[in-house]
Amino acid sequence: MRTIYILLPAMLLTTTIFSQEKIGYQMPPQPLADLIDAAPTPSVSVSPDDHWLLLLERPGLPSIEEVAQEELRLAGLRINPATNGQSRTSHYIHIRIKSMDNLQERPIAGLPDNARISSVAWSPDSRHFAFLNTAGNGIELWVADAATATAKRMTGAVVNQAMRTRPYSWFSDGQHIIYRHIDPRRGSRPQKPSIPTGPVVQTSEGMAAPVRTYQDMLRNPFDEKLFAYYTTSQLMVLNLQTGVSRPFGEKGIFRTVSPSPDGSYVLLTKIKQPFSYIVPYYRFASETTIYNRNGEPVRQIADLPAAENLPKGFNAVPTGPRSFTWRADRPASLYWVEARDGGDPKKKADVRDQMFFLNAPFKGQPKEALTFGLRYGGVTWGTGTQAIAYEWWRADRREVTRLWQPDNLFVQPQTLFDRSYE
């Protein structure tokens, strides 16, 4: 019995030692590894003139190194501070181009080694396509020639991709690109204070309103500094022929950068301070302004506060102008919608949303256009006498599709579909 008492502690000690052994990551059996690492089906991108097809090859899964990189969670964004881009984004590793005329397929020459390609977009004339490459120290803008199947780097690792939208846009001439450049004067990254400056105080004075909960909100003044540091950009216009970029307007935090169809104007939506601690960045206070090609303001369209007090419900929207977009069938005609029910889905109303037009040179009052009995859901533009409008309602899963004439508003729209979208 004495021998058993002596051996028992030794066995327990041995078990404890083995349980703390560091074995690291293990590789699965080779057939399983081959299955997981198998290359996915390539994505495709067709040129606007339907003459070219891009085959975008993707890797199987991200590496442990990629998913282990530092990630900042700020105002609903997840930012990789090493690249000033979105963290954990998918990417492509190779591009092939195929002619739809003779079905000849070629690899794109000149791509960087260990390419991490994203945000591929064709030029309006289908002669080029642009893309981003994420390097170890930042994000570069590249342009490829479709006819020669060659790619060329156009900028250093200076592109700001902290926002979720694509950080560049083509002008209609196919020879210029406007992109977000990291603020060249921003200095070094803000350092977290070793001692808190004081408590964060929020009040609930004024009107009572339900507030949804969101992930990754700003929490303190230091988060505000980080958000502004990584999202502030200087817009630049790249000339493809010269390879030279010039500044466009003043720096800011840009939520929307959209050239007009004729390339004469640029629509900008800038985020303003103070930043909210209870809603994500796309509900922050903002101003929307039309600029000319030289970067000079032409007209401010909206100056909106943070959307912190939305009514309760899935179809709740802020009051004031929203959903600013260029008409695709006009050289420079802006449209947007405004709620006519106070943005409250529980309020009974025959008209929920109203569309407005404002044409270049953007003087005078906006023109009232189509009304919506449900919540506005988008427009497919055809011509001045033919366009398709969509509206929807979450509570009963209803979707209505109508054919209407944008230039003849006295003509009654024709309902094409009135159905459940489930």
PDB file of C-alpha atoms in Angstrom, residues 228-341:
ATOM      1  CA  ALA A 228      -9.598  60.489 -38.123  1.00  0.00           C
ATOM      2  CA  TYR A 229      -5.950  59.466 -38.587  1.00  0.00           C
ATOM      3  CA  TYR A 230      -6.695  56.410 -40.713  1.00  0.00           C
ATOM      4  CA  THR A 231      -9.732  57.661 -42.658  1.00  0.00           C
ATOM      5  CA  THR A 232      -8.624  61.177 -43.640  1.00  0.00           C
ATOM      6  CA  SER A 233      -7.617  61.354 -47.308  1.00  0.00           C
ATOM      7  CA  GLN A 234      -6.389  63.823 -49.878  1.00  0.00           C
ATOM      8  CA  LEU A 235      -8.178  63.192 -53.170  1.00  0.00           C
ATOM      9  CA  MET A 236      -5.860  62.918 -56.167  1.00  0.00           C
ATOM     10  CA  VAL A 237      -6.578  62.771 -59.911  1.00  0.00           C
ATOM     11  CA  LEU A 238      -4.286  60.461 -61.881  1.00  0.00           C
ATOM     12  CA  ASN A 239      -3.570  61.127 -65.563  1.00  0.00           C
ATOM     13  CA  LEU A 240      -2.901  57.777 -67.245  1.00  0.00           C
ATOM     14  CA  GLN A 241      -0.952  59.284 -70.138  1.00  0.00           C
ATOM     15  CA  THR A 242       1.531  61.200 -67.976  1.00  0.00           C
ATOM     16  CA  GLY A 243       1.388  59.055 -64.846  1.00  0.00           C
ATOM     17  CA  VAL A 244       1.151  62.258 -62.780  1.00  0.00           C
ATOM     18  CA  SER A 245      -1.318  62.753 -59.917  1.00  0.00           C
ATOM     19  CA  ARG A 246      -2.589  66.179 -58.847  1.00  0.00           C
ATOM     20  CA  PRO A 247      -4.536  67.142 -55.704  1.00  0.00           C
ATOM     21  CA  PHE A 248      -8.302  67.579 -55.962  1.00  0.00           C
ATOM     22  CA  GLY A 249      -9.893  69.917 -53.424  1.00  0.00           C
ATOM     23  CA  GLU A 250      -9.086  69.774 -49.728  1.00  0.00           C
ATOM     24  CA  LYS A 251      -8.464  66.745 -47.559  1.00  0.00           C
ATOM     25  CA  GLY A 252     -11.306  65.168 -45.603  1.00  0.00           C
ATOM     26  CA  ILE A 253     -13.025  61.950 -44.564  1.00  0.00           C
ATOM     27  CA  PHE A 254     -14.854  60.979 -47.739  1.00  0.00           C
ATOM     28  CA  ARG A 255     -17.799  58.607 -47.625  1.00  0.00           C
ATOM     29  CA  THR A 256     -18.722  59.102 -51.298  1.00  0.00           C
ATOM     30  CA  VAL A 257     -16.595  60.123 -54.298  1.00  0.00           C
ATOM     31  CA  SER A 258     -18.571  59.930 -57.551  1.00  0.00           C
ATOM     32  CA  PRO A 259     -17.738  61.627 -60.894  1.00  0.00           C
ATOM     33  CA  SER A 260     -20.693  62.623 -63.075  1.00  0.00           C
ATOM     34  CA  PRO A 261     -21.330  60.584 -66.255  1.00  0.00           C
ATOM     35  CA  ASP A 262     -19.806  63.325 -68.439  1.00  0.00           C
ATOM     36  CA  GLY A 263     -16.813  63.795 -66.113  1.00  0.00           C
ATOM     37  CA  SER A 264     -17.474  67.503 -65.548  1.00  0.00           C
ATOM     38  CA  TYR A 265     -18.409  67.260 -61.862  1.00  0.00           C
ATOM     39  CA  VAL A 266     -17.634  65.182 -58.786  1.00  0.00           C
ATOM     40  CA  LEU A 267     -20.113  64.458 -55.998  1.00  0.00           C
ATOM     41  CA  LEU A 268     -18.468  64.289 -52.568  1.00  0.00           C
ATOM     42  CA  THR A 269     -19.951  63.306 -49.224  1.00  0.00           C
ATOM     43  CA  LYS A 270     -17.674  64.240 -46.314  1.00  0.00           C
ATOM     44  CA  ILE A 271     -18.001  63.032 -42.743  1.00  0.00           C
ATOM     45  CA  LYS A 272     -17.980  65.827 -40.161  1.00  0.00           C
ATOM     46  CA  GLN A 273     -17.152  66.073 -36.491  1.00  0.00           C
ATOM     47  CA  PRO A 274     -18.263  65.583 -33.779  1.00  0.00           C
ATOM     48  CA  PHE A 275     -18.168  61.825 -34.232  1.00  0.00           C
ATOM     49  CA  SER A 276     -20.902  59.701 -32.714  1.00  0.00           C
ATOM     50  CA  TYR A 277     -20.276  56.986 -30.120  1.00  0.00           C
ATOM     51  CA  ILE A 278     -23.553  55.130 -30.758  1.00  0.00           C
ATOM     52  CA  VAL A 279     -23.840  54.768 -34.559  1.00  0.00           C
ATOM     53  CA  PRO A 280     -21.351  53.638 -37.244  1.00  0.00           C
ATOM     54  CA  TYR A 281     -19.466  55.964 -39.571  1.00  0.00           C
ATOM     55  CA  TYR A 282     -22.087  55.861 -42.346  1.00  0.00           C
ATOM     56  CA  ARG A 283     -24.571  57.507 -39.948  1.00  0.00           C
ATOM     57  CA  PHE A 284     -22.163  60.247 -38.818  1.00  0.00           C
ATOM     58  CA  ALA A 285     -22.881  63.906 -39.547  1.00  0.00           C
ATOM     59  CA  SER A 286     -22.032  64.683 -43.168  1.00  0.00           C
ATOM     60  CA  GLU A 287     -22.181  67.248 -45.932  1.00  0.00           C
ATOM     61  CA  THR A 288     -22.750  66.480 -49.619  1.00  0.00           C
ATOM     62  CA  THR A 289     -21.383  68.915 -52.201  1.00  0.00           C
ATOM     63  CA  ILE A 290     -20.958  69.039 -55.979  1.00  0.00           C
ATOM     64  CA  TYR A 291     -17.479  70.092 -57.195  1.00  0.00           C
ATOM     65  CA  ASN A 292     -16.302  71.027 -60.671  1.00  0.00           C
ATOM     66  CA  ARG A 293     -13.406  69.270 -62.421  1.00  0.00           C
ATOM     67  CA  ASN A 294     -10.918  71.706 -60.875  1.00  0.00           C
ATOM     68  CA  GLY A 295     -11.889  70.733 -57.335  1.00  0.00           C
ATOM     69  CA  GLU A 296     -13.896  73.894 -56.658  1.00  0.00           C
ATOM     70  CA  PRO A 297     -17.267  73.668 -54.853  1.00  0.00           C
ATOM     71  CA  VAL A 298     -20.303  74.377 -57.046  1.00  0.00           C
ATOM     72  CA  ARG A 299     -23.217  73.766 -54.688  1.00  0.00           C
ATOM     73  CA  GLN A 300     -23.825  72.137 -51.339  1.00  0.00           C
ATOM     74  CA  ILE A 301     -26.742  69.713 -51.568  1.00  0.00           C
ATOM     75  CA  ALA A 302     -27.107  68.620 -47.939  1.00  0.00           C
ATOM     76  CA  ASP A 303     -25.684  69.258 -44.465  1.00  0.00           C
ATOM     77  CA  LEU A 304     -26.993  66.510 -42.194  1.00  0.00           C
ATOM     78  CA  PRO A 305     -26.561  65.738 -38.482  1.00  0.00           C
ATOM     79  CA  ALA A 306     -25.688  62.291 -37.151  1.00  0.00           C
ATOM     80  CA  ALA A 307     -28.579  59.854 -37.593  1.00  0.00           C
ATOM     81  CA  GLU A 308     -28.781  58.871 -33.922  1.00  0.00           C
ATOM     82  CA  ASN A 309     -32.540  59.200 -33.413  1.00  0.00           C
ATOM     83  CA  LEU A 310     -34.091  57.043 -36.102  1.00  0.00           C
ATOM     84  CA  PRO A 311     -37.590  55.722 -35.446  1.00  0.00           C
ATOM     85  CA  LYS A 312     -37.917  52.065 -34.573  1.00  0.00           C
ATOM     86  CA  GLY A 313     -38.310  49.566 -37.413  1.00  0.00           C
ATOM     87  CA  PHE A 314     -36.485  48.022 -40.377  1.00  0.00           C
ATOM     88  CA  ASN A 315     -37.746  50.608 -42.868  1.00  0.00           C
ATOM     89  CA  ALA A 316     -36.786  53.557 -40.677  1.00  0.00           C
ATOM     90  CA  VAL A 317     -34.694  56.175 -42.489  1.00  0.00           C
ATOM     91  CA  PRO A 318     -33.313  59.594 -41.559  1.00  0.00           C
ATOM     92  CA  THR A 319     -35.177  62.716 -42.554  1.00  0.00           C
ATOM     93  CA  GLY A 320     -33.650  64.984 -45.165  1.00  0.00           C
ATOM     94  CA  PRO A 321     -31.975  64.109 -48.476  1.00  0.00           C
ATOM     95  CA  ARG A 322     -30.393  60.652 -48.867  1.00  0.00           C
ATOM     96  CA  SER A 323     -29.249  58.179 -51.565  1.00  0.00           C
ATOM     97  CA  PHE A 324     -27.511  60.771 -53.759  1.00  0.00           C
ATOM     98  CA  THR A 325     -26.738  59.362 -57.221  1.00  0.00           C
ATOM     99  CA  TRP A 326     -26.089  60.559 -60.770  1.00  0.00           C
ATOM    100  CA  ARG A 327     -28.651  59.763 -63.454  1.00  0.00           C
ATOM    101  CA  ALA A 328     -26.949  57.310 -65.808  1.00  0.00           C
ATOM    102  CA  ASP A 329     -28.923  58.598 -68.823  1.00  0.00           C
ATOM    103  CA  ARG A 330     -27.902  62.258 -68.455  1.00  0.00           C
ATOM    104  CA  PRO A 331     -24.503  64.018 -68.653  1.00  0.00           C
ATOM    105  CA  ALA A 332     -24.787  65.612 -65.199  1.00  0.00           C
ATOM    106  CA  SER A 333     -28.123  65.251 -63.441  1.00  0.00           C
ATOM    107  CA  LEU A 334     -28.236  64.457 -59.740  1.00  0.00           C
ATOM    108  CA  TYR A 335     -31.133  62.750 -57.994  1.00  0.00           C
ATOM    109  CA  TRP A 336     -31.935  61.790 -54.430  1.00  0.00           C
ATOM    110  CA  VAL A 337     -34.906  60.884 -52.244  1.00  0.00           C
ATOM    111  CA  GLU A 338     -36.409  62.313 -49.058  1.00  0.00           C
ATOM    112  CA  ALA A 339     -38.780  60.699 -46.577  1.00  0.00           C
ATOM    113  CA  ARG A 340     -42.323  62.041 -46.577  1.00  0.00           C
ATOM    114  CA  ASP A 341     -43.407  60.036 -43.520  1.00  0.00           C
TER     115      ASP A 341
END
